[in-house]
PDB file of C-alpha atoms in Angstrom:
ATOM      1  CA  UNK A 179       9.389 -10.854 -36.847  1.00  0.00           C
ATOM      2  CA  UNK A 180       7.388 -13.832 -38.071  1.00  0.00           C
ATOM      3  CA  UNK A 181      10.471 -16.039 -37.734  1.00  0.00           C
ATOM      4  CA  UNK A 182      10.881 -14.844 -34.124  1.00  0.00           C
ATOM      5  CA  UNK A 183       7.215 -15.581 -33.366  1.00  0.00           C
ATOM      6  CA  UNK A 184       7.452 -19.018 -35.010  1.00  0.00           C
ATOM      7  CA  UNK A 185      10.566 -19.831 -32.984  1.00  0.00           C
ATOM      8  CA  UNK A 186       8.822 -18.728 -29.767  1.00  0.00           C
ATOM      9  CA  UNK A 187       5.890 -21.029 -30.550  1.00  0.00           C
ATOM     10  CA  UNK A 188       8.136 -23.950 -31.525  1.00  0.00           C
ATOM     11  CA  UNK A 189      10.160 -23.740 -28.313  1.00  0.00           C
ATOM     12  CA  UNK A 190       7.072 -23.464 -26.099  1.00  0.00           C
ATOM     13  CA  UNK A 191       7.699 -19.880 -24.988  1.00  0.00           C
ATOM     14  CA  UNK A 192       4.326 -18.879 -26.431  1.00  0.00           C
ATOM     15  CA  UNK A 193       1.176 -20.919 -26.879  1.00  0.00           C
ATOM     16  CA  UNK A 194      -1.563 -20.234 -29.416  1.00  0.00           C
ATOM     17  CA  UNK A 195      -4.873 -19.011 -28.041  1.00  0.00           C
ATOM     18  CA  UNK A 196      -7.803 -21.368 -28.351  1.00  0.00           C
ATOM     19  CA  UNK A 197     -10.501 -18.716 -28.630  1.00  0.00           C
ATOM     20  CA  UNK A 198     -10.962 -14.976 -28.712  1.00  0.00           C
ATOM     21  CA  UNK A 199     -10.837 -12.022 -31.009  1.00  0.00           C
ATOM     22  CA  UNK A 200      -8.541  -9.049 -31.193  1.00  0.00           C
ATOM     23  CA  UNK A 201      -7.284  -6.400 -33.551  1.00  0.00           C
ATOM     24  CA  UNK A 202      -4.037  -4.465 -33.764  1.00  0.00           C
ATOM     25  CA  UNK A 203      -3.193  -1.678 -36.200  1.00  0.00           C
ATOM     26  CA  UNK A 204       0.082   0.203 -36.384  1.00  0.00           C
ATOM     27  CA  UNK A 205       0.784   3.329 -38.404  1.00  0.00           C
ATOM     28  CA  UNK A 206       4.500   3.964 -38.861  1.00  0.00           C
ATOM     29  CA  UNK A 207       5.554   7.392 -40.116  1.00  0.00           C
ATOM     30  CA  UNK A 208       8.923   9.103 -40.279  1.00  0.00           C
ATOM     31  CA  UNK A 209       8.543  10.840 -36.901  1.00  0.00           C
ATOM     32  CA  UNK A 210       5.977   8.791 -34.976  1.00  0.00           C
ATOM     33  CA  UNK A 211       4.259   5.454 -34.460  1.00  0.00           C
ATOM     34  CA  UNK A 212       0.532   5.205 -33.685  1.00  0.00           C
ATOM     35  CA  UNK A 213      -0.948   2.008 -32.243  1.00  0.00           C
ATOM     36  CA  UNK A 214      -4.638   1.096 -31.944  1.00  0.00           C
ATOM     37  CA  UNK A 215      -5.748  -2.172 -30.427  1.00  0.00           C
ATOM     38  CA  UNK A 216      -8.717  -4.100 -29.109  1.00  0.00           C
ATOM     39  CA  UNK A 217      -8.125  -7.269 -27.161  1.00  0.00           C
ATOM     40  CA  UNK A 218      -4.896  -8.703 -25.838  1.00  0.00           C
ATOM     41  CA  UNK A 219      -2.683  -8.044 -28.856  1.00  0.00           C
ATOM     42  CA  UNK A 220       0.818  -6.873 -28.028  1.00  0.00           C
ATOM     43  CA  UNK A 221       2.472  -4.261 -30.218  1.00  0.00           C
ATOM     44  CA  UNK A 222       6.214  -4.698 -29.756  1.00  0.00           C
ATOM     45  CA  UNK A 223       8.932  -2.425 -31.084  1.00  0.00           C
ATOM     46  CA  UNK A 224      11.889  -4.733 -31.640  1.00  0.00           C
ATOM     47  CA  UNK A 225      15.274  -3.171 -32.310  1.00  0.00           C
ATOM     48  CA  UNK A 226      18.162  -5.203 -33.588  1.00  0.00           C
ATOM     49  CA  UNK A 227      20.319  -6.112 -36.480  1.00  0.00           C
ATOM     50  CA  UNK A 228      22.062  -9.039 -38.140  1.00  0.00           C
ATOM     51  CA  UNK A 229      19.657 -11.540 -36.573  1.00  0.00           C
ATOM     52  CA  UNK A 230      20.201 -10.276 -33.005  1.00  0.00           C
ATOM     53  CA  UNK A 231      17.539  -8.612 -30.852  1.00  0.00           C
ATOM     54  CA  UNK A 232      18.993  -5.595 -29.040  1.00  0.00           C
ATOM     55  CA  UNK A 233      15.907  -4.267 -27.270  1.00  0.00           C
ATOM     56  CA  UNK A 234      12.136  -4.603 -27.132  1.00  0.00           C
ATOM     57  CA  UNK A 235       9.508  -2.119 -26.026  1.00  0.00           C
ATOM     58  CA  UNK A 236       5.791  -2.662 -25.606  1.00  0.00           C
ATOM     59  CA  UNK A 237       3.802   0.074 -27.350  1.00  0.00           C
ATOM     60  CA  UNK A 238       0.299  -0.628 -26.025  1.00  0.00           C
ATOM     61  CA  UNK A 239      -1.568  -1.962 -23.018  1.00  0.00           C
ATOM     62  CA  UNK A 240      -3.573  -5.156 -22.886  1.00  0.00           C
ATOM     63  CA  UNK A 241      -7.317  -4.677 -23.322  1.00  0.00           C
ATOM     64  CA  UNK A 242      -8.306  -8.052 -21.944  1.00  0.00           C
ATOM     65  CA  UNK A 243     -10.719  -9.192 -19.244  1.00  0.00           C
ATOM     66  CA  UNK A 244      -7.674 -10.661 -17.460  1.00  0.00           C
ATOM     67  CA  UNK A 245      -6.230  -7.171 -16.949  1.00  0.00           C
ATOM     68  CA  UNK A 246      -7.452  -5.703 -13.607  1.00  0.00           C
ATOM     69  CA  UNK A 247      -7.394  -2.143 -14.992  1.00  0.00           C
ATOM     70  CA  UNK A 248      -9.533  -3.237 -17.933  1.00  0.00           C
ATOM     71  CA  UNK A 249     -11.949  -5.030 -15.587  1.00  0.00           C
ATOM     72  CA  UNK A 250     -12.386  -1.794 -13.604  1.00  0.00           C
ATOM     73  CA  UNK A 251     -12.926   0.223 -16.781  1.00  0.00           C
ATOM     74  CA  UNK A 252     -15.539  -2.235 -18.083  1.00  0.00           C
ATOM     75  CA  UNK A 253     -17.419  -2.334 -14.764  1.00  0.00           C
ATOM     76  CA  UNK A 254     -17.442   1.485 -14.574  1.00  0.00           C
ATOM     77  CA  UNK A 255     -18.745   1.833 -18.143  1.00  0.00           C
ATOM     78  CA  UNK A 256     -21.360  -0.934 -17.737  1.00  0.00           C
ATOM     79  CA  UNK A 257     -22.519  -0.696 -14.082  1.00  0.00           C
ATOM     80  CA  UNK A 258     -25.836  -2.520 -14.614  1.00  0.00           C
ATOM     81  CA  UNK A 259     -24.482  -5.433 -16.667  1.00  0.00           C
ATOM     82  CA  UNK A 260     -23.592  -8.326 -14.387  1.00  0.00           C
ATOM     83  CA  UNK A 261     -22.122 -10.299 -17.291  1.00  0.00           C
ATOM     84  CA  UNK A 262     -19.796  -7.573 -18.612  1.00  0.00           C
ATOM     85  CA  UNK A 263     -16.848  -9.822 -17.685  1.00  0.00           C
ATOM     86  CA  UNK A 264     -17.565 -13.459 -18.448  1.00  0.00           C
ATOM     87  CA  UNK A 265     -14.463 -15.123 -19.909  1.00  0.00           C
ATOM     88  CA  UNK A 266     -11.685 -14.190 -17.476  1.00  0.00           C
ATOM     89  CA  UNK A 267      -9.720 -17.461 -17.574  1.00  0.00           C
ATOM     90  CA  UNK A 268      -6.929 -17.030 -20.110  1.00  0.00           C
ATOM     91  CA  UNK A 269      -5.216 -19.819 -21.985  1.00  0.00           C
ATOM     92  CA  UNK A 270      -2.368 -20.711 -19.639  1.00  0.00           C
ATOM     93  CA  UNK A 271      -4.067 -19.508 -16.420  1.00  0.00           C
ATOM     94  CA  UNK A 272      -5.020 -16.283 -14.670  1.00  0.00           C
ATOM     95  CA  UNK A 273      -1.533 -14.794 -14.802  1.00  0.00           C
ATOM     96  CA  UNK A 274      -0.944 -15.648 -18.456  1.00  0.00           C
ATOM     97  CA  UNK A 275       0.658 -12.699 -20.218  1.00  0.00           C
ATOM     98  CA  UNK A 276       1.862 -13.584 -23.725  1.00  0.00           C
ATOM     99  CA  UNK A 277       3.706 -10.275 -24.153  1.00  0.00           C
ATOM    100  CA  UNK A 278       5.678 -10.818 -20.941  1.00  0.00           C
ATOM    101  CA  UNK A 279       6.566 -14.336 -22.077  1.00  0.00           C
ATOM    102  CA  UNK A 280       7.726 -13.022 -25.458  1.00  0.00           C
ATOM    103  CA  UNK A 281       9.770 -10.221 -23.853  1.00  0.00           C
ATOM    104  CA  UNK A 282      11.454 -12.769 -21.595  1.00  0.00           C
ATOM    105  CA  UNK A 283      12.211 -15.097 -24.495  1.00  0.00           C
ATOM    106  CA  UNK A 284      13.532 -12.280 -26.694  1.00  0.00           C
ATOM    107  CA  UNK A 285      15.869 -11.155 -23.919  1.00  0.00           C
ATOM    108  CA  UNK A 286      17.382 -14.650 -23.852  1.00  0.00           C
ATOM    109  CA  UNK A 287      17.952 -14.900 -27.615  1.00  0.00           C
TER     110      UNK A 287
END
């Protein structure tokens, strides 16, 4: 997986973030996978073999101020805080979605 991520960065299909904080934890058991995240981390289930990606599936949703659903949730939970959403410009622009870029790149490899 690290080789895939490195290749995506080297070819320009992903760009490193310049600031921010996030956390992603995954518990893999025989019969289930549990994902917990904070921030815009993407948990991807990548299936494949012999160096070939067969399928990818996103296992979580983005908890970022760029996500409209997350903006609504934050405003509802903090109705009297005008600055609850401050940094909404993502690296790469408003529509920047690193998981979507990685999915697209993986589909082409």
